[in-house]
Structures are given as structure tokens and as C-alpha cells.
Amino acid sequence: MQFEVWAPQAGRVTLRCDGVTHALERDPERAGWWRGEADARDGSRYGFALDDGPVRPDPCSRRQPDGPDGLSAVVDHERYEWRARWRGRPLPGAVLYELHVGTYTREGTLDAAAERLSHLAELGVTHVQLMPLCPFPGTHGWGYEGVSLWAVHEPYGGPEALKRFVDRAHELGLGVVLDVVHNHFGPSGNYLPVFGPYLTDRHHTPWGAAVNLDAPGSDEVRAFLVGSALAWLRDYRIDGLRLDAVHALVDTRALHFLEELSTAVDALAAEVDRPLFLVAESDLNDPRLITSRDEGGLGLHAQWNDDFHHALHTTLTGESQGYYADFARAPLAGLAKTLTGGYFHDGTYSSFRERHHGRPLDRTRVAGHRLLGYSQTHDQVGNRAQGDRLSALVSPGLLACAATLTLTAPFTPMLFMGEEWAAGTPWQFFTDHTDPELADAVRRGRRREFAAHGWKEEDVPDPQDPATRDRSCLDWSEPEREPHARVLAWYRQLLALRHAQPDLTDPDLADTKVAYDEERRWIAFRRGDVLVAVNLAPEPAALSLGVPHARVLAAWEPVEAPGEDGVVRLPAESAVVLLQE
């Protein structure tokens, strides 16, 4: 078997494979690369030693059976026999469901999560979005401090378990999206800098030195990241990638890394003849991210739209701290702006940033499905001091209003696991760092962060306490009892409507017409022949829709169809979806 590794500064490189040492030779055709052969098979343990130093795992390791600090293992991807005949599911018309493997079930494994996939198929989502799976120290964590960007966290089940999960999802008609982190590497168990200039001090990020996308050696680093992305899509038959915090990818080169990545993914999609897509997390509010390369954009297929979330959250809760401040001044106006224009900050002043932010999105060029809309995400729940979900903050009626606005908006909807039944469990920030100093630093940093916002130290959960993760696991007995069962039935009804009514998946942002009353706390909008009315007030409301002939498709509380006057009367904290006839 051929082994190779990029180690441009090394004077000597050896391979240790199944206990036997082999000297590698420089590759005459690729500067900085070393190569050699050794007898190996699926499962063979190996690593590389530079200049007679300690044996380290392969930077491109496909498996780390003993965690990030252990030896790598050979993975023969051809051994797995795929069951599903899968042609893919495109992003237009999709509904995503964000899922964390370690807390979706108490077992915290891919196989256990796969056993719950039928729930999602019955719910009506189209794609499961897995939070990061790359290996990290310990057993439990969010996954954003992973290393070995080509491997699967062993406590989750490793490579074979991911294939079984994807296979089962595809059998049920569900696509699979994977969250990948290119903007930083985990601080523990990361040996990439030993091998080459994977990081650069030319730029800095919240996590320290930046990933090297534009300094000397960056050609190979970019190829490493692109190769990892393509491996998930090709070897595991994953359908799309969510790119974490792309605003932290500092790249001054003329060809931006994201454009290079989108070009490679589109080429792979053509090769394998199934749709593949990239979804960015970005706070830039820059439509060039999701504009096609032919039109001068970077060619990503979609992005998370935090502006919609912030406007919706402030509307529901009245919270106004931090980045919510700009939205809280007139939350329904902000919600209306995002529903029709995508971004709230489109060149407007941001008090949180103390500067103007964003640029306008051209609704004639950017389809609505390129923006993901959501009322909750792992970030927006888990980065609260106590990880309290929306269900802990508002009534079931307002949860129903949030679901209605999310699932009938002109965006691609995304749910966060458990929200469909108003889960009563929190989702808290938890870690399992094996380095005592790092563990203590994270613990102290978390408490210091929230102390600045008035929280008592003892009220902020200890990320390293196993109980913090345990509290965050979904309780699968909840959907069977009230009030969870009623909320779940409402999500199912709305998702069925979204799939049945073409107007609800129309990508034309300009076709959405909105009316609202900030003081009386109601908002209504129209998408083709579908009308949506939401009353957020604690008292009934009469809304003049100007449509005398419409039938009720779904209502959280009993609602009569509008009379000849076109007025619909909504109970307090309720929503209705109507169809003009």
C-alpha cells in the first residue's frame, strides 16, 4: 500500500506501520511530499515520525481508533456495501434538521441516532444536518474543536457507523448534511503544525492563529481542506456541507478559498450525478457568498440567516441584549424586512458592532432558498448561559407562532433537534477535555463571560461536568405526552402543507407581501395564494386580509374562514394558514 505525507520542513520522514518502520523518500514531482510503500490492510495502525521524533498520526487520517493522540488506522472504503439506491435531494424545497449525535439519544452514537431517523421522515424534514464529527479529545463535546479533518469521532462509532447512518437516512428518503470546520483546528490533539505551515500568524481569529489560506505553503493547506470536504461527499455519500463561521476564513488571494471549494464541489456533483451543496455560516451579510461564480460571486449554495432568527427571537421574547438590540427597537418591522429582503443589516448601522454592516441583497438575483431561516440553532440555544430553549422562554402558543413563521417563510427552513415537540431539556455547552489546564481554562472562561452579563458563577453549568451533557440529551418520552404532542402535531401539519403547497417553496423573495402592527403585535404575509396570519398578542385580534374567499388550511386554535369583509379573527398567541380560492 502507498503512503504519503506532506512535511516540507522535515529532513527525514519514517512510516511506522503495524510495528514496522519504513523510510520514506521525497516525491520528485511534488515539493515537500514524502512517499513509500508498506504492507497494510483495513485497520492497520500507522503514523509518521519526522526527523526521528515521536510517531504522530497522519494529517489525512481516515480513522483514529484511540483518539486524536493515537495512531491512525487504514480505512478501505470499498469494503462497505451500500444498500440505498440514492440519487440525492437538492437544496430547493428542502427542510433541514440540525442534530448533535452525542445528545440526540442517551447512547450518543451514530447507530442509536439512525434508529430514530424514522421520526424525522414522518415529521417531514428532507435533510439531517449533523454537527461536526471529526475526532476530539474525550467522549462528549459539541465537535467544533475537532482534529483529523478526514476522520469520524470514534465514540460516535467511527467511519462504518457513519456509513450505516447515511445509508439508513437515504433508505428513508432523507439527505445528510455535515457541519465541517475549516476556520480553526482544535487546541488539543492537533499535530498539524508539526508537519507543515497549516497555521499562519499573518492573521488572527477568535481561536488564535489563522488557518493558512494565503501565506507560503497555503496551496497545500487549501488542497488539504478541499480534499477533506470532497472525501465526506464522495466516500460517505453525504449530500451537503455546512461550513462553520466562514467570516473567520481570512484569505487575501485573488481566488478565494470558498470559490475554490465551491468549484470543486460542483465538479464532484457533475461527476457523481447527484446534487451536492454548500451552506455557509456567515455574519457578513454579503450576498456575494451565495451569488453564482458566473455573476462574480463565490458560488456557495446557501447561508444561515441569523437576521431572521434575531428578529423573530426579539419579537417572541422581548430580549434586547447584545446583538438583539438593533432588532428589539421595532421587532415586527425587523421581521417584515427580513421576510421580504433577506437581510436586516443591509448597509444599516449596527449598534452591536458600532459601525454600518452588510449590503443589500438583490431579490431578482438571489433565490429565497439560498437563505436558511430558523427560530433555534445549536448556537442560539447552547450559547445562552443555561442552554435554555425557546420552549423555556415562551408559551406553547408563541412556539406555534414561531414554527408557523419559520415553516411558511420564503427561506429554506431549519429546525434544531427537539424543537418540533417543544423539548423540555436544555442544550448546554459541554466539553470533555483530557488536558486539565485546558479544561480549567474553558470552565473559567465560560463563567467569566456570563458574569459580565450578571450571572452568578454557580448558575453557569460546568462544561466539564458529565451531568451537563446528560441534561442536554433529548427525552424521547416527551413527544408522547402534552403539551409536547400537540406542538409535534403542529410541526407535522405545517411541514405537510409546505410540501403540498407550491407557493410555500416559491424561491421568489420579491413575491412575499407583508403587513404588520407593531403595537397590536400581529403580522401577516402572503406568498402566492397562501396567506399566513400570526397574532403574538395576549388578546384576540381581528386582521383585515382583504380576501373574502379563503379557506383555512391549518390553525393552532380554532379559526373561522374570513367573511365577506375579508377579516380573520385570531385568538391570542395563535396562527393560521389560509388558501385564497
mmCIF file with all atom_site columns, C-alpha atoms in Angstrom, residues 85-212:
data_model
loop_
_atom_site.group_PDB
_atom_site.id
_atom_site.type_symbol
_atom_site.label_atom_id
_atom_site.label_alt_id
_atom_site.label_comp_id
_atom_site.label_asym_id
_atom_site.label_entity_id
_atom_site.label_seq_id
_atom_site.pdbx_PDB_ins_code
_atom_site.Cartn_x
_atom_site.Cartn_y
_atom_site.Cartn_z
_atom_site.occupancy
_atom_site.B_iso_or_equiv
_atom_site.pdbx_formal_charge
_atom_site.auth_seq_id
_atom_site.auth_comp_id
_atom_site.auth_asym_id
_atom_site.auth_atom_id
_atom_site.pdbx_PDB_model_num
ATOM 1   C CA . ARG A 1 85  ? -30.034 3.448  -4.309 1.00 0.00 ? 85  ARG A CA 1
ATOM 2   C CA . TRP A 1 86  ? -29.728 7.177  -3.848 1.00 0.00 ? 86  TRP A CA 1
ATOM 3   C CA . ARG A 1 87  ? -29.974 9.903  -6.451 1.00 0.00 ? 87  ARG A CA 1
ATOM 4   C CA . GLY A 1 88  ? -29.800 12.790 -3.998 1.00 0.00 ? 88  GLY A CA 1
ATOM 5   C CA . ARG A 1 89  ? -32.088 15.587 -2.813 1.00 0.00 ? 89  ARG A CA 1
ATOM 6   C CA . PRO A 1 90  ? -31.389 19.165 -3.923 1.00 0.00 ? 90  PRO A CA 1
ATOM 7   C CA . LEU A 1 91  ? -31.493 22.203 -1.654 1.00 0.00 ? 91  LEU A CA 1
ATOM 8   C CA . PRO A 1 92  ? -34.511 23.950 -3.264 1.00 0.00 ? 92  PRO A CA 1
ATOM 9   C CA . GLY A 1 93  ? -37.606 22.759 -1.411 1.00 0.00 ? 93  GLY A CA 1
ATOM 10  C CA . ALA A 1 94  ? -35.561 21.274 1.445  1.00 0.00 ? 94  ALA A CA 1
ATOM 11  C CA . VAL A 1 95  ? -36.217 21.367 5.193  1.00 0.00 ? 95  VAL A CA 1
ATOM 12  C CA . LEU A 1 96  ? -33.114 20.793 7.340  1.00 0.00 ? 96  LEU A CA 1
ATOM 13  C CA . TYR A 1 97  ? -32.919 19.350 10.848 1.00 0.00 ? 97  TYR A CA 1
ATOM 14  C CA . GLU A 1 98  ? -29.810 20.123 12.898 1.00 0.00 ? 98  GLU A CA 1
ATOM 15  C CA . LEU A 1 99  ? -28.777 17.152 15.012 1.00 0.00 ? 99  LEU A CA 1
ATOM 16  C CA . HIS A 1 100 ? -25.980 16.573 17.526 1.00 0.00 ? 100 HIS A CA 1
ATOM 17  C CA . VAL A 1 101 ? -25.104 12.881 17.594 1.00 0.00 ? 101 VAL A CA 1
ATOM 18  C CA . GLY A 1 102 ? -23.885 12.909 21.199 1.00 0.00 ? 102 GLY A CA 1
ATOM 19  C CA . THR A 1 103 ? -27.171 14.183 22.659 1.00 0.00 ? 103 THR A CA 1
ATOM 20  C CA . TYR A 1 104 ? -29.814 13.179 20.113 1.00 0.00 ? 104 TYR A CA 1
ATOM 21  C CA . THR A 1 105 ? -30.015 9.932  22.077 1.00 0.00 ? 105 THR A CA 1
ATOM 22  C CA . ARG A 1 106 ? -28.815 8.985  25.535 1.00 0.00 ? 106 ARG A CA 1
ATOM 23  C CA . GLU A 1 107 ? -26.419 6.468  23.944 1.00 0.00 ? 107 GLU A CA 1
ATOM 24  C CA . GLY A 1 108 ? -24.816 9.259  21.923 1.00 0.00 ? 108 GLY A CA 1
ATOM 25  C CA . THR A 1 109 ? -23.807 7.168  18.900 1.00 0.00 ? 109 THR A CA 1
ATOM 26  C CA . LEU A 1 110 ? -24.490 7.247  15.177 1.00 0.00 ? 110 LEU A CA 1
ATOM 27  C CA . ASP A 1 111 ? -26.156 3.835  15.319 1.00 0.00 ? 111 ASP A CA 1
ATOM 28  C CA . ALA A 1 112 ? -28.513 4.971  18.078 1.00 0.00 ? 112 ALA A CA 1
ATOM 29  C CA . ALA A 1 113 ? -29.309 8.136  16.114 1.00 0.00 ? 113 ALA A CA 1
ATOM 30  C CA . ALA A 1 114 ? -30.001 6.061  12.996 1.00 0.00 ? 114 ALA A CA 1
ATOM 31  C CA . GLU A 1 115 ? -32.688 4.167  14.905 1.00 0.00 ? 115 GLU A CA 1
ATOM 32  C CA . ARG A 1 116 ? -34.528 7.476  15.409 1.00 0.00 ? 116 ARG A CA 1
ATOM 33  C CA . LEU A 1 117 ? -34.410 8.596  11.768 1.00 0.00 ? 117 LEU A CA 1
ATOM 34  C CA . SER A 1 118 ? -37.916 7.311  11.019 1.00 0.00 ? 118 SER A CA 1
ATOM 35  C CA . HIS A 1 119 ? -39.191 10.050 13.359 1.00 0.00 ? 119 HIS A CA 1
ATOM 36  C CA . LEU A 1 120 ? -37.661 12.652 11.040 1.00 0.00 ? 120 LEU A CA 1
ATOM 37  C CA . ALA A 1 121 ? -39.011 11.041 7.894  1.00 0.00 ? 121 ALA A CA 1
ATOM 38  C CA . GLU A 1 122 ? -42.500 11.047 9.417  1.00 0.00 ? 122 GLU A CA 1
ATOM 39  C CA . LEU A 1 123 ? -42.042 14.630 10.617 1.00 0.00 ? 123 LEU A CA 1
ATOM 40  C CA . GLY A 1 124 ? -41.499 15.833 7.059  1.00 0.00 ? 124 GLY A CA 1
ATOM 41  C CA . VAL A 1 125 ? -37.928 17.139 7.045  1.00 0.00 ? 125 VAL A CA 1
ATOM 42  C CA . THR A 1 126 ? -35.810 16.343 3.996  1.00 0.00 ? 126 THR A CA 1
ATOM 43  C CA . HIS A 1 127 ? -32.226 16.560 5.288  1.00 0.00 ? 127 HIS A CA 1
ATOM 44  C CA . VAL A 1 128 ? -30.477 15.746 8.554  1.00 0.00 ? 128 VAL A CA 1
ATOM 45  C CA . GLN A 1 129 ? -27.676 18.195 9.335  1.00 0.00 ? 129 GLN A CA 1
ATOM 46  C CA . LEU A 1 130 ? -25.110 16.558 11.601 1.00 0.00 ? 130 LEU A CA 1
ATOM 47  C CA . MET A 1 131 ? -22.980 18.722 13.842 1.00 0.00 ? 131 MET A CA 1
ATOM 48  C CA . PRO A 1 132 ? -19.207 18.102 13.416 1.00 0.00 ? 132 PRO A CA 1
ATOM 49  C CA . LEU A 1 133 ? -17.999 14.508 13.589 1.00 0.00 ? 133 LEU A CA 1
ATOM 50  C CA . CYS A 1 134 ? -14.214 14.884 13.482 1.00 0.00 ? 134 CYS A CA 1
ATOM 51  C CA . PRO A 1 135 ? -12.280 13.342 16.400 1.00 0.00 ? 135 PRO A CA 1
ATOM 52  C CA . PHE A 1 136 ? -11.726 15.406 19.526 1.00 0.00 ? 136 PHE A CA 1
ATOM 53  C CA . PRO A 1 137 ? -10.249 14.534 22.939 1.00 0.00 ? 137 PRO A CA 1
ATOM 54  C CA . GLY A 1 138 ? -12.586 12.778 25.335 1.00 0.00 ? 138 GLY A CA 1
ATOM 55  C CA . THR A 1 139 ? -16.024 11.395 24.586 1.00 0.00 ? 139 THR A CA 1
ATOM 56  C CA . HIS A 1 140 ? -18.545 14.214 24.637 1.00 0.00 ? 140 HIS A CA 1
ATOM 57  C CA . GLY A 1 141 ? -18.384 17.702 23.138 1.00 0.00 ? 141 GLY A CA 1
ATOM 58  C CA . TRP A 1 142 ? -20.003 19.936 20.568 1.00 0.00 ? 142 TRP A CA 1
ATOM 59  C CA . GLY A 1 143 ? -17.428 18.883 17.959 1.00 0.00 ? 143 GLY A CA 1
ATOM 60  C CA . TYR A 1 144 ? -16.113 22.308 16.962 1.00 0.00 ? 144 TYR A CA 1
ATOM 61  C CA . GLU A 1 145 ? -12.675 21.582 18.403 1.00 0.00 ? 145 GLU A CA 1
ATOM 62  C CA . GLY A 1 146 ? -12.068 18.571 16.210 1.00 0.00 ? 146 GLY A CA 1
ATOM 63  C CA . VAL A 1 147 ? -8.810  17.461 14.653 1.00 0.00 ? 147 VAL A CA 1
ATOM 64  C CA . SER A 1 148 ? -8.136  14.845 11.937 1.00 0.00 ? 148 SER A CA 1
ATOM 65  C CA . LEU A 1 149 ? -10.474 16.503 9.445  1.00 0.00 ? 149 LEU A CA 1
ATOM 66  C CA . TRP A 1 150 ? -10.930 13.337 7.389  1.00 0.00 ? 150 TRP A CA 1
ATOM 67  C CA . ALA A 1 151 ? -11.924 11.027 10.269 1.00 0.00 ? 151 ALA A CA 1
ATOM 68  C CA . VAL A 1 152 ? -15.026 10.242 12.352 1.00 0.00 ? 152 VAL A CA 1
ATOM 69  C CA . HIS A 1 153 ? -15.053 10.548 16.159 1.00 0.00 ? 153 HIS A CA 1
ATOM 70  C CA . GLU A 1 154 ? -14.560 7.014  17.438 1.00 0.00 ? 154 GLU A CA 1
ATOM 71  C CA . PRO A 1 155 ? -17.019 7.214  20.398 1.00 0.00 ? 155 PRO A CA 1
ATOM 72  C CA . TYR A 1 156 ? -19.726 8.025  17.835 1.00 0.00 ? 156 TYR A CA 1
ATOM 73  C CA . GLY A 1 157 ? -18.938 4.751  16.063 1.00 0.00 ? 157 GLY A CA 1
ATOM 74  C CA . GLY A 1 158 ? -16.200 5.659  13.600 1.00 0.00 ? 158 GLY A CA 1
ATOM 75  C CA . PRO A 1 159 ? -16.335 5.501  9.785  1.00 0.00 ? 159 PRO A CA 1
ATOM 76  C CA . GLU A 1 160 ? -18.501 2.392  9.440  1.00 0.00 ? 160 GLU A CA 1
ATOM 77  C CA . ALA A 1 161 ? -21.170 3.811  11.747 1.00 0.00 ? 161 ALA A CA 1
ATOM 78  C CA . LEU A 1 162 ? -21.365 6.994  9.685  1.00 0.00 ? 162 LEU A CA 1
ATOM 79  C CA . LYS A 1 163 ? -21.887 4.946  6.533  1.00 0.00 ? 163 LYS A CA 1
ATOM 80  C CA . ARG A 1 164 ? -24.651 2.963  8.239  1.00 0.00 ? 164 ARG A CA 1
ATOM 81  C CA . PHE A 1 165 ? -26.261 6.218  9.348  1.00 0.00 ? 165 PHE A CA 1
ATOM 82  C CA . VAL A 1 166 ? -26.128 7.764  5.863  1.00 0.00 ? 166 VAL A CA 1
ATOM 83  C CA . ASP A 1 167 ? -27.389 4.530  4.299  1.00 0.00 ? 167 ASP A CA 1
ATOM 84  C CA . ARG A 1 168 ? -30.363 4.398  6.663  1.00 0.00 ? 168 ARG A CA 1
ATOM 85  C CA . ALA A 1 169 ? -31.156 8.065  6.066  1.00 0.00 ? 169 ALA A CA 1
ATOM 86  C CA . HIS A 1 170 ? -31.101 7.547  2.314  1.00 0.00 ? 170 HIS A CA 1
ATOM 87  C CA . GLU A 1 171 ? -33.338 4.490  2.611  1.00 0.00 ? 171 GLU A CA 1
ATOM 88  C CA . LEU A 1 172 ? -35.873 6.749  4.330  1.00 0.00 ? 172 LEU A CA 1
ATOM 89  C CA . GLY A 1 173 ? -35.533 9.447  1.664  1.00 0.00 ? 173 GLY A CA 1
ATOM 90  C CA . LEU A 1 174 ? -33.509 11.781 3.884  1.00 0.00 ? 174 LEU A CA 1
ATOM 91  C CA . GLY A 1 175 ? -30.430 13.614 2.690  1.00 0.00 ? 175 GLY A CA 1
ATOM 92  C CA . VAL A 1 176 ? -27.485 14.127 5.045  1.00 0.00 ? 176 VAL A CA 1
ATOM 93  C CA . VAL A 1 177 ? -25.578 17.376 5.577  1.00 0.00 ? 177 VAL A CA 1
ATOM 94  C CA . LEU A 1 178 ? -22.377 17.521 7.634  1.00 0.00 ? 178 LEU A CA 1
ATOM 95  C CA . ASP A 1 179 ? -21.074 20.511 9.576  1.00 0.00 ? 179 ASP A CA 1
ATOM 96  C CA . VAL A 1 180 ? -17.347 20.978 8.861  1.00 0.00 ? 180 VAL A CA 1
ATOM 97  C CA . VAL A 1 181 ? -14.885 23.361 10.494 1.00 0.00 ? 181 VAL A CA 1
ATOM 98  C CA . HIS A 1 182 ? -12.210 24.905 8.277  1.00 0.00 ? 182 HIS A CA 1
ATOM 99  C CA . ASN A 1 183 ? -11.643 28.138 10.205 1.00 0.00 ? 183 ASN A CA 1
ATOM 100 C CA . HIS A 1 184 ? -9.584  26.679 13.075 1.00 0.00 ? 184 HIS A CA 1
ATOM 101 C CA . PHE A 1 185 ? -8.210  23.420 14.448 1.00 0.00 ? 185 PHE A CA 1
ATOM 102 C CA . GLY A 1 186 ? -8.817  22.046 17.915 1.00 0.00 ? 186 GLY A CA 1
ATOM 103 C CA . PRO A 1 187 ? -6.326  23.143 20.585 1.00 0.00 ? 187 PRO A CA 1
ATOM 104 C CA . SER A 1 188 ? -5.748  19.640 21.939 1.00 0.00 ? 188 SER A CA 1
ATOM 105 C CA . GLY A 1 189 ? -4.530  16.640 19.951 1.00 0.00 ? 189 GLY A CA 1
ATOM 106 C CA . ASN A 1 190 ? -3.693  18.754 16.941 1.00 0.00 ? 190 ASN A CA 1
ATOM 107 C CA . TYR A 1 191 ? -0.380  17.774 15.322 1.00 0.00 ? 191 TYR A CA 1
ATOM 108 C CA . LEU A 1 192 ? -0.827  19.557 12.004 1.00 0.00 ? 192 LEU A CA 1
ATOM 109 C CA . PRO A 1 193 ? 1.687   22.331 12.816 1.00 0.00 ? 193 PRO A CA 1
ATOM 110 C CA . VAL A 1 194 ? 4.315   19.619 13.395 1.00 0.00 ? 194 VAL A CA 1
ATOM 111 C CA . PHE A 1 195 ? 4.038   18.607 9.758  1.00 0.00 ? 195 PHE A CA 1
ATOM 112 C CA . GLY A 1 196 ? 3.805   21.960 7.989  1.00 0.00 ? 196 GLY A CA 1
ATOM 113 C CA . PRO A 1 197 ? 2.565   25.570 7.951  1.00 0.00 ? 197 PRO A CA 1
ATOM 114 C CA . TYR A 1 198 ? -1.100  24.759 8.410  1.00 0.00 ? 198 TYR A CA 1
ATOM 115 C CA . LEU A 1 199 ? -1.434  27.922 10.535 1.00 0.00 ? 199 LEU A CA 1
ATOM 116 C CA . THR A 1 200 ? -0.184  31.456 9.940  1.00 0.00 ? 200 THR A CA 1
ATOM 117 C CA . ASP A 1 201 ? 0.444   34.353 12.299 1.00 0.00 ? 201 ASP A CA 1
ATOM 118 C CA . ARG A 1 202 ? -0.284  36.785 9.476  1.00 0.00 ? 202 ARG A CA 1
ATOM 119 C CA . HIS A 1 203 ? -3.909  36.770 10.605 1.00 0.00 ? 203 HIS A CA 1
ATOM 120 C CA . HIS A 1 204 ? -5.654  36.042 13.870 1.00 0.00 ? 204 HIS A CA 1
ATOM 121 C CA . THR A 1 205 ? -9.065  34.648 14.716 1.00 0.00 ? 205 THR A CA 1
ATOM 122 C CA . PRO A 1 206 ? -11.014 34.236 17.988 1.00 0.00 ? 206 PRO A CA 1
ATOM 123 C CA . TRP A 1 207 ? -9.286  30.850 18.249 1.00 0.00 ? 207 TRP A CA 1
ATOM 124 C CA . GLY A 1 208 ? -5.733  32.159 17.762 1.00 0.00 ? 208 GLY A CA 1
ATOM 125 C CA . ALA A 1 209 ? -3.520  31.941 14.666 1.00 0.00 ? 209 ALA A CA 1
ATOM 126 C CA . ALA A 1 210 ? -5.495  31.637 11.447 1.00 0.00 ? 210 ALA A CA 1
ATOM 127 C CA . VAL A 1 211 ? -5.610  28.655 9.144  1.00 0.00 ? 211 VAL A CA 1
ATOM 128 C CA . ASN A 1 212 ? -3.074  29.321 6.390  1.00 0.00 ? 212 ASN A CA 1
#
